[in-house]
């Protein structure tokens, strides 16, 4: 079957499914079927990508050749068993989940029933339908036996920057990396905004200032490399400033922020040691940050 004839379906119509469906639709793929337990979201997504609204997961199989399962991890195997019991044949059908943590084996019921299986995990934070615009500059992790791997890599090339071959990659540290680079980054920005507000800066200004600072740091990292983008008191070996920071957080009883500050400081110090660490008092900094 030619790719132009392939029909793509989705089980799930949340943020990730919506962004991925939009990216595929905008790149010329035929998004033909959507099913979700959330009726309103499914209807809305169908309108956006000219897809058929499906009442069951079986309906998606009937209307699609490639099916993306975009639902919480805890439900993926349950859906795989549902699809495996589909009255119609799974032969030639490709079922793909988008989890960054689960292995391909979670889809084994589908494979055992004659279907093809794979993983397609966007290494990107997809917070809304408009996040499809981010995919063109993003990586996607894929895992599948041939020839499904070739199909998924071709899909990646049509909507994204590049792909990771996950066939021999340990999935847990891979996904921890994604969480730390996106979800936990937001946690840091929220805490940074709170500290600015606590210092007396109005919330609107605090928000804009924190975003501007973070964008600047990311731009430096992009242009100079991660190691060369390190700035601040630790990179200068500024013990006096570091002590003031720790003392303030302790006195203000901001214990979670204090723990995060120390933990991240120790992580950063490990990278500083590999570079210009010999020019700063590493042992004293290490001692101050000790948990």
GROMACS .gro file of C-alpha atoms in nm:
model
  291
    1UNK     CA    1   0.000   0.000   0.000
    2UNK     CA    2   0.127   0.346  -0.087
    3UNK     CA    3   0.173   0.586   0.203
    4UNK     CA    4  -0.066   0.829   0.037
    5UNK     CA    5  -0.338   0.566   0.078
    6UNK     CA    6  -0.266   0.492   0.443
    7UNK     CA    7  -0.544   0.581   0.682
    8UNK     CA    8  -0.439   0.690   1.029
    9UNK     CA    9  -0.655   0.654   1.338
   10UNK     CA   10  -0.630   0.761   1.700
   11UNK     CA   11  -0.747   0.607   2.023
   12UNK     CA   12  -0.745   0.904   2.255
   13UNK     CA   13  -0.806   1.272   2.182
   14UNK     CA   14  -0.608   1.446   2.454
   15UNK     CA   15  -0.326   1.695   2.416
   16UNK     CA   16  -0.068   1.457   2.271
   17UNK     CA   17  -0.316   1.290   2.034
   18UNK     CA   18  -0.447   1.626   1.917
   19UNK     CA   19  -0.103   1.769   1.849
   20UNK     CA   20   0.012   1.456   1.667
   21UNK     CA   21  -0.308   1.430   1.463
   22UNK     CA   22  -0.278   1.796   1.362
   23UNK     CA   23   0.088   1.751   1.261
   24UNK     CA   24   0.003   1.449   1.046
   25UNK     CA   25  -0.301   1.616   0.892
   26UNK     CA   26  -0.105   1.931   0.810
   27UNK     CA   27   0.168   1.719   0.650
   28UNK     CA   28  -0.075   1.553   0.413
   29UNK     CA   29  -0.148   1.226   0.593
   30UNK     CA   30  -0.507   1.101   0.593
   31UNK     CA   31  -0.634   1.107   0.951
   32UNK     CA   32  -0.946   0.895   0.914
   33UNK     CA   33  -1.072   0.791   1.258
   34UNK     CA   34  -1.081   0.919   1.616
   35UNK     CA   35  -1.212   0.746   1.929
   36UNK     CA   36  -1.205   0.885   2.282
   37UNK     CA   37  -1.399   0.833   2.601
   38UNK     CA   38  -1.425   1.213   2.602
   39UNK     CA   39  -1.697   1.270   2.344
   40UNK     CA   40  -1.651   1.647   2.319
   41UNK     CA   41  -1.277   1.626   2.265
   42UNK     CA   42  -1.319   1.356   2.001
   43UNK     CA   43  -1.581   1.560   1.814
   44UNK     CA   44  -1.363   1.869   1.828
   45UNK     CA   45  -1.054   1.686   1.700
   46UNK     CA   46  -1.251   1.516   1.421
   47UNK     CA   47  -1.363   1.856   1.295
   48UNK     CA   48  -1.003   1.985   1.296
   49UNK     CA   49  -0.858   1.698   1.094
   50UNK     CA   50  -1.162   1.590   0.887
   51UNK     CA   51  -1.176   1.250   1.056
   52UNK     CA   52  -1.462   1.011   1.127
   53UNK     CA   53  -1.591   1.001   1.484
   54UNK     CA   54  -1.578   0.643   1.614
   55UNK     CA   55  -1.797   0.497   1.887
   56UNK     CA   56  -1.562   0.210   1.979
   57UNK     CA   57  -1.197   0.112   1.945
   58UNK     CA   58  -1.309  -0.154   1.696
   59UNK     CA   59  -1.448   0.120   1.471
   60UNK     CA   60  -1.104   0.280   1.459
   61UNK     CA   61  -0.953  -0.050   1.340
   62UNK     CA   62  -1.211  -0.075   1.063
   63UNK     CA   63  -1.140   0.279   0.940
   64UNK     CA   64  -0.760   0.296   0.981
   65UNK     CA   65  -0.446   0.112   0.876
   66UNK     CA   66  -0.218   0.270   1.137
   67UNK     CA   67  -0.362   0.330   1.484
   68UNK     CA   68  -0.193   0.552   1.743
   69UNK     CA   69  -0.285   0.473   2.105
   70UNK     CA   70  -0.250   0.805   2.289
   71UNK     CA   71  -0.386   0.733   2.635
   72UNK     CA   72  -0.242   0.709   2.990
   73UNK     CA   73   0.012   0.429   3.026
   74UNK     CA   74  -0.199   0.232   3.273
   75UNK     CA   75  -0.469   0.174   3.011
   76UNK     CA   76  -0.255   0.082   2.709
   77UNK     CA   77  -0.234  -0.295   2.770
   78UNK     CA   78  -0.607  -0.307   2.839
   79UNK     CA   79  -0.674  -0.146   2.500
   80UNK     CA   80  -0.426  -0.386   2.337
   81UNK     CA   81  -0.632  -0.680   2.468
   82UNK     CA   82  -0.950  -0.513   2.342
   83UNK     CA   83  -0.806  -0.470   1.994
   84UNK     CA   84  -0.678  -0.830   1.993
   85UNK     CA   85  -1.038  -0.946   2.041
   86UNK     CA   86  -1.165  -0.743   1.746
   87UNK     CA   87  -1.401  -0.955   1.531
   88UNK     CA   88  -1.228  -0.837   1.211
   89UNK     CA   89  -0.875  -0.945   1.117
   90UNK     CA   90  -0.574  -0.751   1.248
   91UNK     CA   91  -0.361  -0.867   0.956
   92UNK     CA   92  -0.185  -0.568   0.801
   93UNK     CA   93  -0.301  -0.334   1.078
   94UNK     CA   94  -0.028  -0.139   1.258
   95UNK     CA   95  -0.094  -0.052   1.624
   96UNK     CA   96   0.143   0.199   1.782
   97UNK     CA   97   0.155   0.339   2.134
   98UNK     CA   98   0.305   0.678   2.220
   99UNK     CA   99   0.431   0.609   2.573
  100UNK     CA  100   0.788   0.703   2.653
  101UNK     CA  101   0.816   0.452   2.938
  102UNK     CA  102   0.645   0.133   2.824
  103UNK     CA  103   0.820  -0.123   2.606
  104UNK     CA  104   0.678  -0.259   2.284
  105UNK     CA  105   0.585  -0.584   2.462
  106UNK     CA  106   0.277  -0.417   2.612
  107UNK     CA  107   0.124  -0.455   2.265
  108UNK     CA  108   0.198  -0.828   2.249
  109UNK     CA  109  -0.175  -0.923   2.245
  110UNK     CA  110  -0.206  -0.734   1.916
  111UNK     CA  111   0.099  -0.903   1.765
  112UNK     CA  112  -0.024  -1.246   1.879
  113UNK     CA  113  -0.350  -1.178   1.696
  114UNK     CA  114  -0.175  -1.100   1.368
  115UNK     CA  115  -0.125  -0.725   1.396
  116UNK     CA  116   0.191  -0.519   1.352
  117UNK     CA  117   0.315  -0.317   1.651
  118UNK     CA  118   0.543  -0.025   1.729
  119UNK     CA  119   0.625   0.274   1.950
  120UNK     CA  120   0.613   0.638   1.842
  121UNK     CA  121   0.709   0.869   2.131
  122UNK     CA  122   0.745   1.244   2.061
  123UNK     CA  123   1.037   1.371   2.273
  124UNK     CA  124   0.854   1.699   2.320
  125UNK     CA  125   0.611   1.860   2.562
  126UNK     CA  126   0.271   1.864   2.395
  127UNK     CA  127   0.059   2.090   2.615
  128UNK     CA  128  -0.212   2.179   2.361
  129UNK     CA  129  -0.331   2.108   2.008
  130UNK     CA  130  -0.118   2.395   1.882
  131UNK     CA  131   0.189   2.208   2.007
  132UNK     CA  132   0.193   2.034   1.668
  133UNK     CA  133   0.403   2.332   1.557
  134UNK     CA  134   0.680   2.221   1.795
  135UNK     CA  135   0.713   1.878   1.637
  136UNK     CA  136   0.893   2.009   1.329
  137UNK     CA  137   1.189   2.094   1.557
  138UNK     CA  138   1.164   1.784   1.775
  139UNK     CA  139   1.292   1.428   1.801
  140UNK     CA  140   1.066   1.124   1.812
  141UNK     CA  141   1.161   0.791   1.968
  142UNK     CA  142   1.057   0.489   1.760
  143UNK     CA  143   1.071   0.115   1.813
  144UNK     CA  144   0.928  -0.151   1.585
  145UNK     CA  145   1.030  -0.457   1.384
  146UNK     CA  146   1.084  -0.410   1.011
  147UNK     CA  147   0.903  -0.302   0.798
  148UNK     CA  148   0.702  -0.104   1.056
  149UNK     CA  149   1.022   0.070   1.169
  150UNK     CA  150   1.069   0.205   0.816
  151UNK     CA  151   0.710   0.329   0.807
  152UNK     CA  152   0.744   0.506   1.143
  153UNK     CA  153   1.076   0.663   1.045
  154UNK     CA  154   0.914   0.796   0.727
  155UNK     CA  155   0.629   0.942   0.930
  156UNK     CA  156   0.884   1.111   1.157
  157UNK     CA  157   1.066   1.263   0.862
  158UNK     CA  158   0.740   1.416   0.740
  159UNK     CA  159   0.649   1.590   1.067
  160UNK     CA  160   0.959   1.612   1.290
  161UNK     CA  161   1.330   1.694   1.300
  162UNK     CA  162   1.476   1.346   1.352
  163UNK     CA  163   1.424   1.022   1.543
  164UNK     CA  164   1.585   0.810   1.814
  165UNK     CA  165   1.613   0.438   1.743
  166UNK     CA  166   1.474   0.297   2.070
  167UNK     CA  167   1.522  -0.070   1.981
  168UNK     CA  168   1.829  -0.100   2.207
  169UNK     CA  169   1.764   0.191   2.441
  170UNK     CA  170   1.683   0.158   2.811
  171UNK     CA  171   1.340   0.315   2.833
  172UNK     CA  172   1.339   0.437   3.195
  173UNK     CA  173   1.643   0.674   3.185
  174UNK     CA  174   1.528   0.785   2.839
  175UNK     CA  175   1.194   0.896   2.982
  176UNK     CA  176   1.347   1.044   3.300
  177UNK     CA  177   1.553   1.265   3.068
  178UNK     CA  178   1.234   1.392   2.901
  179UNK     CA  179   1.064   1.458   3.236
  180UNK     CA  180   1.362   1.652   3.372
  181UNK     CA  181   1.402   1.862   3.057
  182UNK     CA  182   1.035   1.962   3.043
  183UNK     CA  183   0.810   1.886   3.340
  184UNK     CA  184   1.069   1.964   3.607
  185UNK     CA  185   1.181   2.271   3.418
  186UNK     CA  186   0.829   2.406   3.464
  187UNK     CA  187   0.850   2.326   3.836
  188UNK     CA  188   1.166   2.536   3.857
  189UNK     CA  189   1.005   2.825   3.672
  190UNK     CA  190   0.701   2.816   3.902
  191UNK     CA  191   0.926   2.827   4.208
  192UNK     CA  192   1.138   3.105   4.056
  193UNK     CA  193   0.825   3.311   3.992
  194UNK     CA  194   0.710   3.252   4.349
  195UNK     CA  195   1.044   3.369   4.489
  196UNK     CA  196   1.029   3.687   4.282
  197UNK     CA  197   0.679   3.754   4.414
  198UNK     CA  198   0.800   3.686   4.768
  199UNK     CA  199   1.076   3.942   4.708
  200UNK     CA  200   0.808   4.201   4.623
  201UNK     CA  201   0.786   4.183   4.242
  202UNK     CA  202   0.427   4.192   4.101
  203UNK     CA  203   0.311   3.856   3.961
  204UNK     CA  204   0.280   3.972   3.599
  205UNK     CA  205   0.631   4.114   3.597
  206UNK     CA  206   0.763   3.810   3.781
  207UNK     CA  207   0.619   3.577   3.518
  208UNK     CA  208   0.758   3.774   3.224
  209UNK     CA  209   1.099   3.812   3.389
  210UNK     CA  210   1.134   3.442   3.468
  211UNK     CA  211   1.033   3.337   3.115
  212UNK     CA  212   1.277   3.587   2.965
  213UNK     CA  213   1.559   3.458   3.184
  214UNK     CA  214   1.484   3.094   3.102
  215UNK     CA  215   1.466   3.165   2.729
  216UNK     CA  216   1.801   3.341   2.754
  217UNK     CA  217   1.956   3.042   2.930
  218UNK     CA  218   1.819   2.802   2.667
  219UNK     CA  219   1.940   3.026   2.385
  220UNK     CA  220   2.288   3.030   2.537
  221UNK     CA  221   2.278   2.651   2.570
  222UNK     CA  222   2.170   2.619   2.206
  223UNK     CA  223   2.433   2.856   2.071
  224UNK     CA  224   2.725   2.784   2.304
  225UNK     CA  225   2.664   2.427   2.418
  226UNK     CA  226   2.533   2.316   2.757
  227UNK     CA  227   2.864   2.329   2.945
  228UNK     CA  228   2.953   2.674   2.813
  229UNK     CA  229   2.614   2.814   2.912
  230UNK     CA  230   2.677   2.763   3.286
  231UNK     CA  231   2.676   3.094   3.474
  232UNK     CA  232   2.595   3.210   3.828
  233UNK     CA  233   2.747   3.186   4.175
  234UNK     CA  234   2.853   2.822   4.151
  235UNK     CA  235   3.045   2.879   3.828
  236UNK     CA  236   3.225   3.170   3.996
  237UNK     CA  237   3.287   2.988   4.322
  238UNK     CA  238   3.093   3.258   4.506
  239UNK     CA  239   3.066   3.106   4.854
  240UNK     CA  240   2.925   3.421   5.018
  241UNK     CA  241   2.628   3.440   4.779
  242UNK     CA  242   2.565   3.068   4.803
  243UNK     CA  243   2.559   3.088   5.183
  244UNK     CA  244   2.311   3.378   5.172
  245UNK     CA  245   2.079   3.183   4.940
  246UNK     CA  246   2.079   2.876   5.161
  247UNK     CA  247   2.032   3.079   5.476
  248UNK     CA  248   1.736   3.268   5.331
  249UNK     CA  249   1.557   2.951   5.221
  250UNK     CA  250   1.616   2.795   5.561
  251UNK     CA  251   1.497   3.100   5.756
  252UNK     CA  252   1.190   3.136   5.530
  253UNK     CA  253   1.109   2.770   5.596
  254UNK     CA  254   1.102   2.700   5.223
  255UNK     CA  255   1.235   2.352   5.282
  256UNK     CA  256   1.131   2.195   4.950
  257UNK     CA  257   1.294   2.481   4.761
  258UNK     CA  258   1.601   2.445   4.983
  259UNK     CA  259   1.628   2.073   4.903
  260UNK     CA  260   1.583   2.141   4.531
  261UNK     CA  261   1.842   2.422   4.540
  262UNK     CA  262   2.098   2.194   4.707
  263UNK     CA  263   2.026   1.893   4.484
  264UNK     CA  264   2.045   2.091   4.162
  265UNK     CA  265   2.353   2.273   4.290
  266UNK     CA  266   2.530   1.942   4.349
  267UNK     CA  267   2.434   1.822   4.000
  268UNK     CA  268   2.560   2.144   3.845
  269UNK     CA  269   2.879   2.127   4.049
  270UNK     CA  270   2.955   1.783   3.905
  271UNK     CA  271   2.958   1.935   3.557
  272UNK     CA  272   3.157   2.238   3.669
  273UNK     CA  273   3.422   2.004   3.812
  274UNK     CA  274   3.478   1.860   3.465
  275UNK     CA  275   3.551   2.206   3.325
  276UNK     CA  276   3.685   2.499   3.523
  277UNK     CA  277   3.642   2.333   3.862
  278UNK     CA  278   4.011   2.363   3.945
  279UNK     CA  279   3.976   2.742   3.957
  280UNK     CA  280   3.705   2.750   4.226
  281UNK     CA  281   3.681   2.613   4.586
  282UNK     CA  282   3.502   2.289   4.494
  283UNK     CA  283   3.532   2.126   4.838
  284UNK     CA  284   3.379   2.424   5.018
  285UNK     CA  285   3.094   2.449   4.768
  286UNK     CA  286   3.034   2.076   4.796
  287UNK     CA  287   3.022   2.099   5.174
  288UNK     CA  288   2.775   2.389   5.173
  289UNK     CA  289   2.540   2.206   4.936
  290UNK     CA  290   2.560   1.873   5.117
  291UNK     CA  291   2.214   1.733   5.189
   0.00000   0.00000   0.00000
